[in-house]
Amino acid sequence: MSIYVLYMESMYCIYLYPVAMDCIGFWHVFYISQENTYTF
């Protein structure tokens, strides 16, 4: 699951944002907070 999330967030960020690393960091924190809040 973690590998899939990492792949999806990187593809999403590369598609939408020029600065992929900052965006990946943001989405990584977002997904972590989601995982802590909800059960997938």
mmCIF file of C-alpha atoms in Angstrom:
data_model
loop_
_atom_site.group_PDB
_atom_site.id
_atom_site.type_symbol
_atom_site.label_atom_id
_atom_site.label_comp_id
_atom_site.label_asym_id
_atom_site.label_seq_id
_atom_site.Cartn_x
_atom_site.Cartn_y
_atom_site.Cartn_z
ATOM 1 C CA MET A 1 0.000 0.000 0.000
ATOM 2 C CA SER A 2 2.769 2.417 0.912
ATOM 3 C CA ILE A 3 4.555 1.818 -2.395
ATOM 4 C CA TYR A 4 1.317 2.399 -4.294
ATOM 5 C CA VAL A 5 0.637 5.630 -2.413
ATOM 6 C CA LEU A 6 4.183 6.854 -3.038
ATOM 7 C CA TYR A 7 3.797 6.096 -6.750
ATOM 8 C CA MET A 8 0.420 7.815 -7.002
ATOM 9 C CA GLU A 9 1.477 10.941 -5.123
ATOM 10 C CA SER A 10 4.641 11.259 -7.236
ATOM 11 C CA MET A 11 2.699 10.880 -10.504
ATOM 12 C CA TYR A 12 0.061 13.360 -9.314
ATOM 13 C CA CYS A 13 2.690 15.907 -8.312
ATOM 14 C CA ILE A 14 4.792 15.552 -11.447
ATOM 15 C CA TYR A 15 1.630 16.018 -13.511
ATOM 16 C CA LEU A 16 0.379 19.109 -11.709
ATOM 17 C CA TYR A 17 3.406 20.840 -10.186
ATOM 18 C CA PRO A 18 6.839 21.846 -11.510
ATOM 19 C CA VAL A 19 8.463 21.394 -8.090
ATOM 20 C CA ALA A 20 7.807 17.708 -7.545
ATOM 21 C CA MET A 21 9.816 17.234 -4.346
ATOM 22 C CA ASP A 22 7.948 19.876 -2.336
ATOM 23 C CA CYS A 23 4.629 18.500 -3.547
ATOM 24 C CA ILE A 24 5.576 14.902 -2.773
ATOM 25 C CA GLY A 25 6.536 15.988 0.731
ATOM 26 C CA PHE A 26 3.152 17.663 1.146
ATOM 27 C CA TRP A 27 1.191 14.678 -0.175
ATOM 28 C CA HIS A 28 3.271 12.245 1.883
ATOM 29 C CA VAL A 29 2.289 14.127 5.047
ATOM 30 C CA PHE A 30 -1.314 14.278 3.791
ATOM 31 C CA TYR A 31 -1.483 10.512 3.234
ATOM 32 C CA ILE A 32 0.131 9.828 6.608
ATOM 33 C CA SER A 33 -2.477 12.006 8.312
ATOM 34 C CA GLN A 34 -5.225 10.235 6.353
ATOM 35 C CA GLU A 35 -3.874 6.832 7.389
ATOM 36 C CA ASN A 36 -3.803 7.936 11.011
ATOM 37 C CA THR A 37 -7.362 9.253 10.778
ATOM 38 C CA TYR A 38 -9.038 6.613 8.623
ATOM 39 C CA THR A 39 -8.680 2.876 8.093
ATOM 40 C CA PHE A 40 -8.268 1.821 4.476
#
